[in-house]
C-alpha positions as a Python dict, from the first residue, in 0.01 Angstrom:
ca = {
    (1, 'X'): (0, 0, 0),
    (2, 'X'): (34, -289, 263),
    (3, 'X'): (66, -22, 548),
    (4, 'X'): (-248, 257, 467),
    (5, 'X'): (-445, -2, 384),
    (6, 'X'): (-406, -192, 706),
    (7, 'X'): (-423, 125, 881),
    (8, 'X'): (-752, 191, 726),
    (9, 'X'): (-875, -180, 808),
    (10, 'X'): (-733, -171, 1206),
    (11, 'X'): (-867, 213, 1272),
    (12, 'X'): (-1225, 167, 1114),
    (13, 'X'): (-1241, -173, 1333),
    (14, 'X'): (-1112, -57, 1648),
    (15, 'X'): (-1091, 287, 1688),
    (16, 'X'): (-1342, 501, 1487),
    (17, 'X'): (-1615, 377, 1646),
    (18, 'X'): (-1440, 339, 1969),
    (19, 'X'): (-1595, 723, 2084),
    (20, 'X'): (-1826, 929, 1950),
    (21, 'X'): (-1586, 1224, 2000),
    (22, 'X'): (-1215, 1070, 1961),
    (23, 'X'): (-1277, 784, 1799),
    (24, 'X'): (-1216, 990, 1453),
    (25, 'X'): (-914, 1168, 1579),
    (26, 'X'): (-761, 839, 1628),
    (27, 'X'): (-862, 725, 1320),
    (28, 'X'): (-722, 976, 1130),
    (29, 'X'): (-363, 975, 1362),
    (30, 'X'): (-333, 611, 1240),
    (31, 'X'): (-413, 626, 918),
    (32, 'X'): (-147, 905, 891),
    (33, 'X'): (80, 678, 1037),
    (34, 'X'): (19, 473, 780),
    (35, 'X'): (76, 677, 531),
    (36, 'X'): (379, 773, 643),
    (37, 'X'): (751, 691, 479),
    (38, 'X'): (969, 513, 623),
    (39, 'X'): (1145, 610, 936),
    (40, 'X'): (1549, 659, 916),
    (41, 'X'): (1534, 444, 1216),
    (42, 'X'): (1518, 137, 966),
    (43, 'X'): (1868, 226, 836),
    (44, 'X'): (2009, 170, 1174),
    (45, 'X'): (1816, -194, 1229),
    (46, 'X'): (1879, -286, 898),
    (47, 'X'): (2277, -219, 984),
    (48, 'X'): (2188, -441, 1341),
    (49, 'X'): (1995, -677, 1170),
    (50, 'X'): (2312, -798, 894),
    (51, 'X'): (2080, -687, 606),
    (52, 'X'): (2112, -474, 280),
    (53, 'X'): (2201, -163, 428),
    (54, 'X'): (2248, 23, 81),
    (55, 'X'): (1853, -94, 24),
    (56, 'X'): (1723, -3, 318),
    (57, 'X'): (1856, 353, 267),
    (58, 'X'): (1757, 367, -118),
    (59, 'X'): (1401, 264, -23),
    (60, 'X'): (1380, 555, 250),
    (61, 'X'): (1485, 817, 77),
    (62, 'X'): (1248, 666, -269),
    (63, 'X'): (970, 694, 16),
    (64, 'X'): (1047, 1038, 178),
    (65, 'X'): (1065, 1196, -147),
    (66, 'X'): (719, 1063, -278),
    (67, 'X'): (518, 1136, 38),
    (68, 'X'): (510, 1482, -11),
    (69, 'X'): (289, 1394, -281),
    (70, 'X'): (171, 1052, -229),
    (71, 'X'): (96, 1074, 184),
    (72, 'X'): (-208, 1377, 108),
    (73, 'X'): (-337, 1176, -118),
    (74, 'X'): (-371, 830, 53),
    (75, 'X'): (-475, 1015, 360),
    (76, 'X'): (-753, 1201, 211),
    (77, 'X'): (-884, 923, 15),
    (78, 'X'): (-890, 723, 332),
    (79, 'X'): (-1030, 852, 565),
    (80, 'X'): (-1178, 1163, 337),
    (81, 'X'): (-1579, 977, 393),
    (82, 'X'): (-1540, 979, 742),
    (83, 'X'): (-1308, 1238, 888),
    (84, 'X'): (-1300, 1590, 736),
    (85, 'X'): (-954, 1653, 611),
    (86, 'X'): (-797, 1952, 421),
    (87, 'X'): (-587, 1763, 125),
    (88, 'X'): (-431, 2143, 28),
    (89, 'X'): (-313, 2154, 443),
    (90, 'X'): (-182, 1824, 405),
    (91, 'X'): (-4, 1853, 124),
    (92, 'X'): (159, 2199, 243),
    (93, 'X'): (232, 2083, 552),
    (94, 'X'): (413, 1748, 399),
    (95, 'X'): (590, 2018, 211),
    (96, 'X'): (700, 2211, 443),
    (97, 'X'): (806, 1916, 682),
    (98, 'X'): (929, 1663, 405),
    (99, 'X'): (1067, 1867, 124),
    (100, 'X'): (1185, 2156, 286),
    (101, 'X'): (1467, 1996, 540),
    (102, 'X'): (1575, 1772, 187),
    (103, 'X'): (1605, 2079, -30),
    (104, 'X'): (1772, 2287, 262),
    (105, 'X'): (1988, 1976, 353),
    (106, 'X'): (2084, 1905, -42),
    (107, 'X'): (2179, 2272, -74),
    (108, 'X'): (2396, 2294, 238),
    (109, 'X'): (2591, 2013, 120),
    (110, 'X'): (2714, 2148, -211),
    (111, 'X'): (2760, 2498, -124),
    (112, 'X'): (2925, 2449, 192),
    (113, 'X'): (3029, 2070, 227),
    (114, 'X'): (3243, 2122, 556),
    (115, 'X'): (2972, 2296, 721),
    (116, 'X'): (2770, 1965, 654),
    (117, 'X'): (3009, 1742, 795),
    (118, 'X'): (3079, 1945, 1083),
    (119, 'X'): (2725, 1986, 1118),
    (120, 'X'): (2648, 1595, 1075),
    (121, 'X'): (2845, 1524, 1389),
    (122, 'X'): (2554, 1633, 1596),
    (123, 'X'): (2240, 1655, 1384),
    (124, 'X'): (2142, 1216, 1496),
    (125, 'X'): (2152, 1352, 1838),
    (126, 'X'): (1993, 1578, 1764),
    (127, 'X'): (1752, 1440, 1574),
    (128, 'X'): (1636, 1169, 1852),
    (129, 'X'): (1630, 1427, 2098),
    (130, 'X'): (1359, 1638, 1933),
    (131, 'X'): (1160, 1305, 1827),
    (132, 'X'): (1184, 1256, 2150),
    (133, 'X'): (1048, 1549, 2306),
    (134, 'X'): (765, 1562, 2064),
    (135, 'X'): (674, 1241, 2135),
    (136, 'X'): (685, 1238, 2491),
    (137, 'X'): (503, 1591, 2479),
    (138, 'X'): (195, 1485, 2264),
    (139, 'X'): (181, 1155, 2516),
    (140, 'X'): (208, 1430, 2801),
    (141, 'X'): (-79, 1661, 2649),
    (142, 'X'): (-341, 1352, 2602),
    (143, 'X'): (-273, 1163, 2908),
    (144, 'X'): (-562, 1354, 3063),
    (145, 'X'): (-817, 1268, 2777),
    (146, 'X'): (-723, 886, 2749),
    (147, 'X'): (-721, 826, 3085),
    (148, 'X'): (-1078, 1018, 3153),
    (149, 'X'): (-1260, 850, 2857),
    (150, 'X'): (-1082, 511, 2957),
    (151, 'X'): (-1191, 546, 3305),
    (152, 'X'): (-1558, 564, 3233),
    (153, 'X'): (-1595, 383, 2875),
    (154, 'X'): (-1686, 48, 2922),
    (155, 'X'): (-1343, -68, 2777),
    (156, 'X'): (-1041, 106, 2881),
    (157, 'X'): (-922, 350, 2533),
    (158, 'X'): (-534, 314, 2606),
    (159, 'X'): (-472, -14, 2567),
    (160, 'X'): (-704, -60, 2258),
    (161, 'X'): (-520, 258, 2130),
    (162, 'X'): (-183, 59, 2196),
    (163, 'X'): (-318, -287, 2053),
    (164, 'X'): (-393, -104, 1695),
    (165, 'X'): (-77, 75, 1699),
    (166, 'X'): (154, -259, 1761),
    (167, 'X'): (-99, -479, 1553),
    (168, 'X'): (-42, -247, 1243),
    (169, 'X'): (348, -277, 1265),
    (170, 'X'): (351, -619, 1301),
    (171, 'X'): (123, -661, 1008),
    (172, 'X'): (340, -443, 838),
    (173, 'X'): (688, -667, 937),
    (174, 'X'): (539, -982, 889),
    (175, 'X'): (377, -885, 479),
    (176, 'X'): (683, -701, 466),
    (177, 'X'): (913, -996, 481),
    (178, 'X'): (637, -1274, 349),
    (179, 'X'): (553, -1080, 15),
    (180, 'X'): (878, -1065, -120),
    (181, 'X'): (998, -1366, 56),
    (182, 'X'): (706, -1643, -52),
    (183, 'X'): (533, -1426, -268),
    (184, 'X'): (800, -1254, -543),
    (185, 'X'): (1115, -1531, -455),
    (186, 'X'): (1358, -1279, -328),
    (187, 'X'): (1630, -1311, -110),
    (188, 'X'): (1655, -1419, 245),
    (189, 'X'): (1881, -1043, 297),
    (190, 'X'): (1629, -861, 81),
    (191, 'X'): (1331, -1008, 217),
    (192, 'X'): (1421, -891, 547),
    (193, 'X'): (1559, -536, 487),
    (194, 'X'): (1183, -474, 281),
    (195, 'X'): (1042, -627, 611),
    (196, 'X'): (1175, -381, 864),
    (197, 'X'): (1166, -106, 582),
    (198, 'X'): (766, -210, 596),
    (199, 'X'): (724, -202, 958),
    (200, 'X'): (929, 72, 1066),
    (201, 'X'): (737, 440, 972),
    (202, 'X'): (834, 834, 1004),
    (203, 'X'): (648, 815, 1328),
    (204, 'X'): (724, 1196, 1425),
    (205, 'X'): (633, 1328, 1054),
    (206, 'X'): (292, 1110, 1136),
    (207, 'X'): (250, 1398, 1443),
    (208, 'X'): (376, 1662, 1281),
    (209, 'X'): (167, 1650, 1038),
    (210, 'X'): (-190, 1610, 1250),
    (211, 'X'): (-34, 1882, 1451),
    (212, 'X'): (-22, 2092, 1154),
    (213, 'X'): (-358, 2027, 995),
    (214, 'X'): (-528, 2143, 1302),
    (215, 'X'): (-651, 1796, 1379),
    (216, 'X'): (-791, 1725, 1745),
    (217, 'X'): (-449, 1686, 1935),
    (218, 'X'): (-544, 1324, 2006),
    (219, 'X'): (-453, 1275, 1612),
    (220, 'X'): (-80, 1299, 1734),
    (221, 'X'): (-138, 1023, 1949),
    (222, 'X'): (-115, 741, 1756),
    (223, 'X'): (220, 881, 1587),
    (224, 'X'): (379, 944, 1900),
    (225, 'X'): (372, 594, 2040),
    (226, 'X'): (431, 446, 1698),
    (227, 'X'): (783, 560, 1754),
    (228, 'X'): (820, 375, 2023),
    (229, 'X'): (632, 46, 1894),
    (230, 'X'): (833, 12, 1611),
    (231, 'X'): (1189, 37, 1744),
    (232, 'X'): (1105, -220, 1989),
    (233, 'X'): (898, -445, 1741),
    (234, 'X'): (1226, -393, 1459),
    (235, 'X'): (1506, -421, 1749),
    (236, 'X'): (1337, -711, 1877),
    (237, 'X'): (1323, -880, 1515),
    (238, 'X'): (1663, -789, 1425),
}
């Protein structure tokens, strides 16, 4: 809960009120964010990092698997009072983005194992190229709108956009690795593979999924440079 709930604290303080107008949209894109799993990105700076790589993997896939359920819910309870949010289009469109590729993927491997290794040589590339494109096309599509608002709002919207995005990570890094650390007496290894598993979200299912709600496209926006914000916040910190 230590990442919706400070997604709900940082977008009702600086962004739903930011504009009359997008101001909600980016409350909702963070708060999905949020309420996102975490990323498979964490694997890879958990590896970097020297910590419990078998953990880090265990508590992604735990946290894929529930947000198909758990991610409608948070988000709807969330932000349900001030942004109006279909929980039945959530939770099909977690379904269809979450559980879907698993079932597909799980499937694939036991009927036709080589296929899945041959195919597993190219899927990570493939994999950061299309998180790539849909990130850089959702910056792409909102440039226009950020830049017009922040031109003429009295504080510029970008870089309090970008401020709310990094502060929630590092929130989410920092309880991350304190909680268990300070809090519950685990290990130095442990505490740090829960940190980056914490801080480090499934940025591009946070777009996908305001994309498929039919959110105002400025709910992607939030998502798209989350993916960005967290690989340099976890590289940095491993």
């Amino acid at each position: 809960m230590i990442m919706p709930l400070t997604a709900f604290a940082i977008g009702r303080t600086l962004l739903l009120h930011l504009d009359p107008v997008l101001g909600p949209a980016l409350f909702l894109g963070l708060t999905l964010v949020g309420c996102s799993p975490g990323g498979t990105a964490s694997n890879l700076v958990s590896l970097i990092a020297g910590a419990d790589v078998a953990l880090s993997v265990l508590l992604t896939a735990c946290s894929t698997i529930l947000a198909s359920g758990v991610t409608p819910l948070l988000v709807k309870l969330l932000v349900g009072s001030a942004v109006e949010v279909s929980g039945m289009a959530l939770c099909e469109a977690t379904a269809r983005v979450v559980l879907l590729p698993v079932t597909l993927g799980m499937m694939l491997n036991a009927k036709a194992p080589k296929l899945a290794r041959t195919l597993s040589r190219f899927t990570p590339f493939a994999s950061v190229v299309l998180v790539a494109l849909i990130c850089g096309g959702v910056v792409a599509q909102n440039a226009a709108s950020v830049l017009s608002v922040g031109s003429t709002a009295t504080s510029s919207l970008l870089p309090t956009i970008i401020a709310s995005v990094l502060s929630l990570h590092s929130v989410g890094f920092l309880a991350g690795y304190c909680v268990p650390k300070l809090g519950l007496g685990y290990t130095e290894k442990t505490s740090r593979t829960i940190s980056i598993e914490t801080g480090m979200q499934n940025s591009a299912l946070a777009v996908v999924l305001a994309r498929s709600i039919g959110a105002d496209p400025l709910a992607s926006l939030p998502g798209a440079l989350s993916a960005t914000a967290h690989s340099c916040l976890g590289s940095l910190l491993a």
